[in-house]
Short mmCIF file of C-alpha atoms in Angstrom, two decimals:
data_model
loop_
_atom_site.label_atom_id
_atom_site.label_comp_id
_atom_site.label_asym_id
_atom_site.label_seq_id
_atom_site.Cartn_x
_atom_site.Cartn_y
_atom_site.Cartn_z
CA MET A 1 21.44 121.29 -102.99
CA ARG A 2 18.83 122.63 -104.62
CA ALA A 3 18.25 126.05 -107.85
CA LYS A 4 17.71 127.05 -110.64
CA ILE A 5 19.30 125.71 -114.00
CA LEU A 6 18.65 127.49 -117.14
CA VAL A 7 17.98 124.21 -120.30
CA THR A 8 17.91 126.53 -123.43
CA TRP A 9 17.00 124.12 -126.59
CA ARG A 10 19.88 122.03 -127.47
CA ASP A 11 20.13 121.63 -124.30
CA ASN A 12 16.21 119.93 -124.13
CA ARG A 13 17.22 118.08 -127.31
CA LYS A 14 21.06 116.59 -125.53
CA HIS A 15 20.39 115.69 -121.91
CA PHE A 16 16.51 115.94 -121.86
CA ASP A 17 15.31 114.29 -125.30
CA PHE A 18 12.23 116.83 -125.79
CA LYS A 19 10.47 116.72 -122.07
CA LEU A 20 11.24 120.28 -121.20
CA PRO A 21 8.58 122.46 -121.98
CA THR A 22 11.14 124.82 -124.35
CA VAL A 23 9.75 124.93 -127.57
CA ARG A 24 8.35 128.32 -126.98
CA ASN A 25 10.56 130.58 -125.88
CA ASP A 26 13.51 128.10 -126.67
CA PHE A 27 14.23 127.60 -122.81
CA CYS A 28 12.83 126.85 -119.45
CA GLU A 29 14.32 126.67 -115.87
CA ILE A 30 13.59 123.33 -114.42
CA THR A 31 14.86 123.19 -110.56
CA ARG A 32 16.83 120.31 -109.33
CA THR A 33 19.40 119.31 -107.27
CA ILE A 34 23.18 119.84 -108.28
CA THR A 35 25.61 118.24 -106.60
CA LEU A 36 28.84 121.12 -106.42
CA GLU A 37 32.90 120.06 -107.43
CA ALA A 38 35.98 121.97 -108.91
CA ASP A 39 36.60 123.87 -111.29
CA PRO A 40 37.56 120.80 -114.43
CA THR A 41 39.16 124.86 -115.93
CA GLY A 42 41.17 126.50 -112.76
CA VAL A 43 39.48 129.82 -113.56
CA TRP A 44 36.22 129.79 -111.45
CA GLU A 45 37.01 129.08 -107.16
CA ASP A 46 34.64 126.82 -105.99
CA GLY A 47 31.24 126.44 -105.61
CA HIS A 48 30.70 128.21 -109.40
CA TRP A 49 31.28 124.47 -110.62
CA GLY A 50 28.42 121.63 -110.31
CA TYR A 51 26.66 118.79 -111.86
CA ILE A 52 22.81 117.11 -112.26
CA THR A 53 21.86 114.39 -113.15
CA ALA A 54 19.42 113.40 -116.06
CA ASN A 55 18.95 110.46 -117.90
CA GLY A 56 21.27 108.61 -115.73
CA LYS A 57 24.30 110.33 -116.92
CA LYS A 58 26.23 113.22 -115.78
CA VAL A 59 25.68 117.25 -116.77
CA ARG A 60 28.08 119.36 -115.86
CA VAL A 61 26.34 123.17 -114.81
CA TYR A 62 28.21 126.30 -113.89
CA HIS A 63 27.03 129.82 -112.72
CA SER A 64 29.19 133.37 -113.71
CA GLU A 65 27.72 135.71 -111.27
CA PHE A 66 29.71 136.89 -108.89
CA ASP A 67 28.49 137.78 -105.20
CA VAL A 68 26.56 135.54 -105.02
CA ARG A 69 25.23 132.71 -103.04
CA PRO A 70 25.47 129.77 -104.95
CA GLU A 71 21.87 128.06 -104.08
CA ASP A 72 20.91 131.47 -105.27
CA ALA A 73 22.27 132.37 -109.00
CA THR A 74 20.52 130.43 -112.41
CA TRP A 75 22.42 127.64 -113.42
CA GLN A 76 23.35 126.39 -116.90
CA ILE A 77 24.02 123.59 -118.70
CA TRP A 78 28.19 123.31 -119.60
CA GLY A 79 28.52 121.73 -123.14
#
């Protein structure tokens, strides 16, 4: 599933090696393919957690919007 992901300056540094344009606004939005998985914390129902691949590493992403389809939500990087 393809969806928008909000990437902060810190996430850009940690996961993308400063390859994304986060300098001016401290964030940017990218569109990536997200693979859905079960919630590791057991709090959210399925469809709120997933992962993307950045520089060959698995990066967990989540969204906390209710009554929104996962592909329409804005996702964030976890950790």
